[in-house]
Amino acid sequence: MTHNPDPARTPGFRTRAVHAGHGLDPATGAHATPIYATSTFGYGSAERGARLFAGEEQGYFYSRLTNPTVRAFEEKVANLEGLPDAVAFASGMGAVSAVCLTLLNPGDEVIFIAPLYGGTTGFLTEVAAKFGVTVHEAADETAAEALCGPRTRLIWVETPTNPALNIVDLARVSRMARACGALSVADNTFSSPYLTRPAEHGVDLVMHSATKYLGGHGDAIGGVLAGPADLLAEVRGVGLRHVGASLGPTEAFLFLRGLKTLPLRMDAHCAGAAELTAALDGHPALHALHYPGLGRHPGHEVARRQMRAFGGLLSLDLGSQAAAFTFLNTLRLFTQAVSLGDVESLSCHPGSTTHHLLGDEALLRQGVTPGLVRLSVGIEDPADLIDDVLGALNHVGTPARTDRDLSRA
């Protein structure tokens, strides 16, 4: 039987993860995108140099602004997120700061649905607010809608949230942003484009700490923002030309390598987290267990609608900081370290690490309790991770439980 390939067929995610954004190197035929370790590029003539700097001609002239290795990474992320373009930064916080410094002016208002990554919250409330931007924290989508007004410029969300793993309804957020003339921004770090593509739900800008799942191997730090090309041209000009938060070509090469296996790794992360959650559900040492795949999770149905699977993270509340520290210090396979999305399993106490600058009142308001532990499930055999966690829980006393506690567990 003769098969006639369909030229209009869109390749699957795994195919695009391998092939999108690059091909054989035009100069050498190299199969892997080379690391273009150069600060500057010759442009041949004074006339061409003038055109490049004026934006009248596209090309490479200085790696702070663009570099072939970095550009391949940007194009791959844009393809996987289903958006026209992307711009890469030296870190996720580089992306956060570039968005805010580009799009916000004194008198503008920003709404964020808490909790966010502590660094993002800190930038909004301490840096953006210093320049005359009013920042509103909302507990959920309903509270955010009540805060929307004519001065609202950005609505910023994460889903799942860090570290409480709440689920935000992206379609609802995008609708409320459009209704008040604002732009919606989704931090998609915890999901990756394999699990969630916020643009499919109407979100305008999608950012990642590429350090996490996109890279996947704990060996590079970077950030990336995807969205409309015209908007990203502005963000590139501020974030790279003026602020200089530029991703290096070596890091871009490592992210390109990591993205090729993203779907395979995410399948393993998600399967491991689901198995570990099932083994922990109902354990007497737990004050609460947070995982979007649990049917009683308040965001479970929204997660089912906007995620391919429920992610590679879960959070445990052990009732007190002392119990959390005992548990963490007893784990063998979960390395105590901030970050997440590594092939190796990681664990941390958010209240004293990633979110410690928020203060006790904000921590409790955002669900970051003293006993909360975040587990990033790697790609190890789930049975070994289960054995490790259950063994560590043997060293933790059973917390006193209230009716409120039982309803959350």
PDB file of N, CA and C in Angstrom, residues 84-143:
ATOM      1  N   PRO A  84       4.282  32.485  18.945  1.00  0.00           N
ATOM      2  CA  PRO A  84       5.096  32.923  17.802  1.00  0.00           C
ATOM      3  C   PRO A  84       6.581  33.076  18.097  1.00  0.00           C
ATOM      4  N   ASP A  85       6.954  33.460  19.322  1.00  0.00           N
ATOM      5  CA  ASP A  85       8.362  33.769  19.564  1.00  0.00           C
ATOM      6  C   ASP A  85       8.685  33.549  21.031  1.00  0.00           C
ATOM      7  N   ALA A  86       9.977  33.598  21.346  1.00  0.00           N
ATOM      8  CA  ALA A  86      10.442  33.487  22.723  1.00  0.00           C
ATOM      9  C   ALA A  86      11.744  34.252  22.853  1.00  0.00           C
ATOM     10  N   VAL A  87      12.046  34.678  24.060  1.00  0.00           N
ATOM     11  CA  VAL A  87      13.319  35.331  24.355  1.00  0.00           C
ATOM     12  C   VAL A  87      13.865  34.719  25.632  1.00  0.00           C
ATOM     13  N   ALA A  88      15.163  34.404  25.618  1.00  0.00           N
ATOM     14  CA  ALA A  88      15.796  33.710  26.732  1.00  0.00           C
ATOM     15  C   ALA A  88      16.566  34.687  27.609  1.00  0.00           C
ATOM     16  N   PHE A  89      16.689  34.331  28.888  1.00  0.00           N
ATOM     17  CA  PHE A  89      17.343  35.176  29.874  1.00  0.00           C
ATOM     18  C   PHE A  89      18.301  34.351  30.721  1.00  0.00           C
ATOM     19  N   ALA A  90      19.120  35.055  31.495  1.00  0.00           N
ATOM     20  CA  ALA A  90      20.120  34.387  32.313  1.00  0.00           C
ATOM     21  C   ALA A  90      19.512  33.610  33.471  1.00  0.00           C
ATOM     22  N   SER A  91      18.257  33.890  33.819  1.00  0.00           N
ATOM     23  CA  SER A  91      17.576  33.176  34.896  1.00  0.00           C
ATOM     24  C   SER A  91      16.084  33.423  34.762  1.00  0.00           C
ATOM     25  N   GLY A  92      15.303  32.671  35.526  1.00  0.00           N
ATOM     26  CA  GLY A  92      13.880  32.934  35.551  1.00  0.00           C
ATOM     27  C   GLY A  92      13.579  34.325  36.083  1.00  0.00           C
ATOM     28  N   MET A  93      14.340  34.763  37.082  1.00  0.00           N
ATOM     29  CA  MET A  93      14.146  36.111  37.606  1.00  0.00           C
ATOM     30  C   MET A  93      14.547  37.168  36.584  1.00  0.00           C
ATOM     31  N   GLY A  94      15.470  36.854  35.687  1.00  0.00           N
ATOM     32  CA  GLY A  94      15.764  37.767  34.590  1.00  0.00           C
ATOM     33  C   GLY A  94      14.548  37.979  33.707  1.00  0.00           C
ATOM     34  N   ALA A  95      13.788  36.890  33.476  1.00  0.00           N
ATOM     35  CA  ALA A  95      12.558  37.004  32.690  1.00  0.00           C
ATOM     36  C   ALA A  95      11.511  37.816  33.438  1.00  0.00           C
ATOM     37  N   VAL A  96      11.364  37.559  34.740  1.00  0.00           N
ATOM     38  CA  VAL A  96      10.384  38.300  35.555  1.00  0.00           C
ATOM     39  C   VAL A  96      10.689  39.793  35.514  1.00  0.00           C
ATOM     40  N   SER A  97      11.949  40.145  35.767  1.00  0.00           N
ATOM     41  CA  SER A  97      12.307  41.558  35.819  1.00  0.00           C
ATOM     42  C   SER A  97      12.167  42.219  34.460  1.00  0.00           C
ATOM     43  N   ALA A  98      12.504  41.502  33.380  1.00  0.00           N
ATOM     44  CA  ALA A  98      12.381  42.086  32.039  1.00  0.00           C
ATOM     45  C   ALA A  98      10.929  42.387  31.697  1.00  0.00           C
ATOM     46  N   VAL A  99      10.020  41.474  32.032  1.00  0.00           N
ATOM     47  CA  VAL A  99       8.597  41.711  31.770  1.00  0.00           C
ATOM     48  C   VAL A  99       8.127  42.953  32.521  1.00  0.00           C
ATOM     49  N   CYS A 100       8.448  43.029  33.804  1.00  0.00           N
ATOM     50  CA  CYS A 100       7.950  44.144  34.615  1.00  0.00           C
ATOM     51  C   CYS A 100       8.573  45.466  34.193  1.00  0.00           C
ATOM     52  N   LEU A 101       9.875  45.481  33.949  1.00  0.00           N
ATOM     53  CA  LEU A 101      10.534  46.729  33.590  1.00  0.00           C
ATOM     54  C   LEU A 101      10.111  47.213  32.208  1.00  0.00           C
ATOM     55  N   THR A 102       9.686  46.293  31.350  1.00  0.00           N
ATOM     56  CA  THR A 102       9.241  46.675  30.007  1.00  0.00           C
ATOM     57  C   THR A 102       7.807  47.168  30.001  1.00  0.00           C
ATOM     58  N   LEU A 103       6.928  46.460  30.688  1.00  0.00           N
ATOM     59  CA  LEU A 103       5.497  46.663  30.504  1.00  0.00           C
ATOM     60  C   LEU A 103       4.835  47.537  31.553  1.00  0.00           C
ATOM     61  N   LEU A 104       5.512  47.791  32.676  1.00  0.00           N
ATOM     62  CA  LEU A 104       4.879  48.535  33.753  1.00  0.00           C
ATOM     63  C   LEU A 104       5.392  49.969  33.828  1.00  0.00           C
ATOM     64  N   ASN A 105       4.486  50.885  34.148  1.00  0.00           N
ATOM     65  CA  ASN A 105       4.811  52.287  34.353  1.00  0.00           C
ATOM     66  C   ASN A 105       4.223  52.745  35.679  1.00  0.00           C
ATOM     67  N   PRO A 106       4.760  53.829  36.251  1.00  0.00           N
ATOM     68  CA  PRO A 106       4.174  54.343  37.492  1.00  0.00           C
ATOM     69  C   PRO A 106       2.668  54.567  37.340  1.00  0.00           C
ATOM     70  N   GLY A 107       1.928  54.141  38.339  1.00  0.00           N
ATOM     71  CA  GLY A 107       0.474  54.242  38.297  1.00  0.00           C
ATOM     72  C   GLY A 107      -0.221  52.982  37.834  1.00  0.00           C
ATOM     73  N   ASP A 108       0.522  52.066  37.184  1.00  0.00           N
ATOM     74  CA  ASP A 108      -0.063  50.792  36.769  1.00  0.00           C
ATOM     75  C   ASP A 108      -0.319  49.901  37.985  1.00  0.00           C
ATOM     76  N   GLU A 109      -1.174  48.921  37.781  1.00  0.00           N
ATOM     77  CA  GLU A 109      -1.468  47.962  38.834  1.00  0.00           C
ATOM     78  C   GLU A 109      -1.218  46.538  38.339  1.00  0.00           C
ATOM     79  N   VAL A 110      -0.726  45.708  39.237  1.00  0.00           N
ATOM     80  CA  VAL A 110      -0.475  44.288  38.972  1.00  0.00           C
ATOM     81  C   VAL A 110      -1.266  43.472  39.979  1.00  0.00           C
ATOM     82  N   ILE A 111      -1.906  42.429  39.498  1.00  0.00           N
ATOM     83  CA  ILE A 111      -2.588  41.479  40.376  1.00  0.00           C
ATOM     84  C   ILE A 111      -1.868  40.147  40.253  1.00  0.00           C
ATOM     85  N   PHE A 112      -1.537  39.527  41.385  1.00  0.00           N
ATOM     86  CA  PHE A 112      -1.023  38.157  41.326  1.00  0.00           C
ATOM     87  C   PHE A 112      -1.852  37.270  42.245  1.00  0.00           C
ATOM     88  N   ILE A 113      -2.077  36.058  41.759  1.00  0.00           N
ATOM     89  CA  ILE A 113      -2.802  35.067  42.568  1.00  0.00           C
ATOM     90  C   ILE A 113      -1.770  34.274  43.344  1.00  0.00           C
ATOM     91  N   ALA A 114      -1.828  34.393  44.656  1.00  0.00           N
ATOM     92  CA  ALA A 114      -0.826  33.777  45.528  1.00  0.00           C
ATOM     93  C   ALA A 114      -1.139  32.298  45.776  1.00  0.00           C
ATOM     94  N   PRO A 115      -0.092  31.506  46.089  1.00  0.00           N
ATOM     95  CA  PRO A 115       1.291  31.934  46.179  1.00  0.00           C
ATOM     96  C   PRO A 115       2.007  31.862  44.836  1.00  0.00           C
ATOM     97  N   LEU A 116       3.042  32.697  44.696  1.00  0.00           N
ATOM     98  CA  LEU A 116       3.988  32.595  43.598  1.00  0.00           C
ATOM     99  C   LEU A 116       5.335  32.163  44.161  1.00  0.00           C
ATOM    100  N   TYR A 117       6.265  31.888  43.264  1.00  0.00           N
ATOM    101  CA  TYR A 117       7.655  31.712  43.694  1.00  0.00           C
ATOM    102  C   TYR A 117       8.069  32.940  44.506  1.00  0.00           C
ATOM    103  N   GLY A 118       8.794  32.727  45.604  1.00  0.00           N
ATOM    104  CA  GLY A 118       9.141  33.817  46.496  1.00  0.00           C
ATOM    105  C   GLY A 118       9.893  34.947  45.822  1.00  0.00           C
ATOM    106  N   GLY A 119      10.767  34.624  44.864  1.00  0.00           N
ATOM    107  CA  GLY A 119      11.506  35.663  44.157  1.00  0.00           C
ATOM    108  C   GLY A 119      10.604  36.549  43.322  1.00  0.00           C
ATOM    109  N   THR A 120       9.591  35.948  42.687  1.00  0.00           N
ATOM    110  CA  THR A 120       8.633  36.730  41.903  1.00  0.00           C
ATOM    111  C   THR A 120       7.825  37.649  42.807  1.00  0.00           C
ATOM    112  N   THR A 121       7.322  37.113  43.905  1.00  0.00           N
ATOM    113  CA  THR A 121       6.585  37.936  44.856  1.00  0.00           C
ATOM    114  C   THR A 121       7.450  39.081  45.364  1.00  0.00           C
ATOM    115  N   GLY A 122       8.703  38.772  45.682  1.00  0.00           N
ATOM    116  CA  GLY A 122       9.606  39.799  46.173  1.00  0.00           C
ATOM    117  C   GLY A 122       9.850  40.899  45.160  1.00  0.00           C
ATOM    118  N   PHE A 123      10.019  40.532  43.893  1.00  0.00           N
ATOM    119  CA  PHE A 123      10.249  41.558  42.867  1.00  0.00           C
ATOM    120  C   PHE A 123       9.027  42.458  42.733  1.00  0.00           C
ATOM    121  N   LEU A 124       7.845  41.857  42.704  1.00  0.00           N
ATOM    122  CA  LEU A 124       6.635  42.648  42.538  1.00  0.00           C
ATOM    123  C   LEU A 124       6.401  43.577  43.723  1.00  0.00           C
ATOM    124  N   THR A 125       6.518  43.043  44.931  1.00  0.00           N
ATOM    125  CA  THR A 125       6.146  43.821  46.111  1.00  0.00           C
ATOM    126  C   THR A 125       7.246  44.761  46.589  1.00  0.00           C
ATOM    127  N   GLU A 126       8.513  44.461  46.277  1.00  0.00           N
ATOM    128  CA  GLU A 126       9.612  45.281  46.770  1.00  0.00           C
ATOM    129  C   GLU A 126      10.237  46.163  45.688  1.00  0.00           C
ATOM    130  N   VAL A 127      10.366  45.645  44.475  1.00  0.00           N
ATOM    131  CA  VAL A 127      11.027  46.414  43.425  1.00  0.00           C
ATOM    132  C   VAL A 127      10.016  47.182  42.574  1.00  0.00           C
ATOM    133  N   ALA A 128       9.034  46.464  42.005  1.00  0.00           N
ATOM    134  CA  ALA A 128       8.046  47.151  41.175  1.00  0.00           C
ATOM    135  C   ALA A 128       7.293  48.207  41.985  1.00  0.00           C
ATOM    136  N   ALA A 129       6.936  47.877  43.216  1.00  0.00           N
ATOM    137  CA  ALA A 129       6.212  48.829  44.049  1.00  0.00           C
ATOM    138  C   ALA A 129       7.041  50.078  44.331  1.00  0.00           C
ATOM    139  N   LYS A 130       8.365  49.944  44.364  1.00  0.00           N
ATOM    140  CA  LYS A 130       9.254  51.086  44.621  1.00  0.00           C
ATOM    141  C   LYS A 130       9.162  52.134  43.511  1.00  0.00           C
ATOM    142  N   PHE A 131       8.754  51.698  42.313  1.00  0.00           N
ATOM    143  CA  PHE A 131       8.687  52.602  41.174  1.00  0.00           C
ATOM    144  C   PHE A 131       7.253  53.039  40.862  1.00  0.00           C
ATOM    145  N   GLY A 132       6.409  52.982  41.865  1.00  0.00           N
ATOM    146  CA  GLY A 132       5.065  53.531  41.703  1.00  0.00           C
ATOM    147  C   GLY A 132       4.049  52.583  41.130  1.00  0.00           C
ATOM    148  N   VAL A 133       4.338  51.285  41.109  1.00  0.00           N
ATOM    149  CA  VAL A 133       3.390  50.278  40.656  1.00  0.00           C
ATOM    150  C   VAL A 133       2.644  49.726  41.865  1.00  0.00           C
ATOM    151  N   THR A 134       1.337  49.680  41.789  1.00  0.00           N
ATOM    152  CA  THR A 134       0.530  49.119  42.868  1.00  0.00           C
ATOM    153  C   THR A 134       0.363  47.619  42.637  1.00  0.00           C
ATOM    154  N   VAL A 135       0.687  46.848  43.646  1.00  0.00           N
ATOM    155  CA  VAL A 135       0.657  45.387  43.538  1.00  0.00           C
ATOM    156  C   VAL A 135      -0.413  44.834  44.469  1.00  0.00           C
ATOM    157  N   HIS A 136      -1.315  44.027  43.899  1.00  0.00           N
ATOM    158  CA  HIS A 136      -2.405  43.424  44.667  1.00  0.00           C
ATOM    159  C   HIS A 136      -2.201  41.909  44.731  1.00  0.00           C
ATOM    160  N   GLU A 137      -2.294  41.360  45.924  1.00  0.00           N
ATOM    161  CA  GLU A 137      -2.274  39.914  46.104  1.00  0.00           C
ATOM    162  C   GLU A 137      -3.700  39.397  46.198  1.00  0.00           C
ATOM    163  N   ALA A 138      -4.026  38.384  45.414  1.00  0.00           N
ATOM    164  CA  ALA A 138      -5.351  37.776  45.449  1.00  0.00           C
ATOM    165  C   ALA A 138      -5.235  36.324  45.877  1.00  0.00           C
ATOM    166  N   ALA A 139      -6.199  35.874  46.652  1.00  0.00           N
ATOM    167  CA  ALA A 139      -6.165  34.497  47.137  1.00  0.00           C
ATOM    168  C   ALA A 139      -6.615  33.500  46.078  1.00  0.00           C
ATOM    169  N   ASP A 140      -7.452  33.952  45.132  1.00  0.00           N
ATOM    170  CA  ASP A 140      -7.962  33.052  44.109  1.00  0.00           C
ATOM    171  C   ASP A 140      -8.495  33.874  42.941  1.00  0.00           C
ATOM    172  N   GLU A 141      -9.093  33.196  41.969  1.00  0.00           N
ATOM    173  CA  GLU A 141      -9.574  33.885  40.771  1.00  0.00           C
ATOM    174  C   GLU A 141     -10.708  34.858  41.094  1.00  0.00           C
ATOM    175  N   THR A 142     -11.574  34.488  42.011  1.00  0.00           N
ATOM    176  CA  THR A 142     -12.679  35.377  42.366  1.00  0.00           C
ATOM    177  C   THR A 142     -12.164  36.671  42.981  1.00  0.00           C
ATOM    178  N   ALA A 143     -11.199  36.558  43.879  1.00  0.00           N
ATOM    179  CA  ALA A 143     -10.607  37.751  44.489  1.00  0.00           C
ATOM    180  C   ALA A 143      -9.875  38.590  43.451  1.00  0.00           C
TER     181      ALA A 143
END
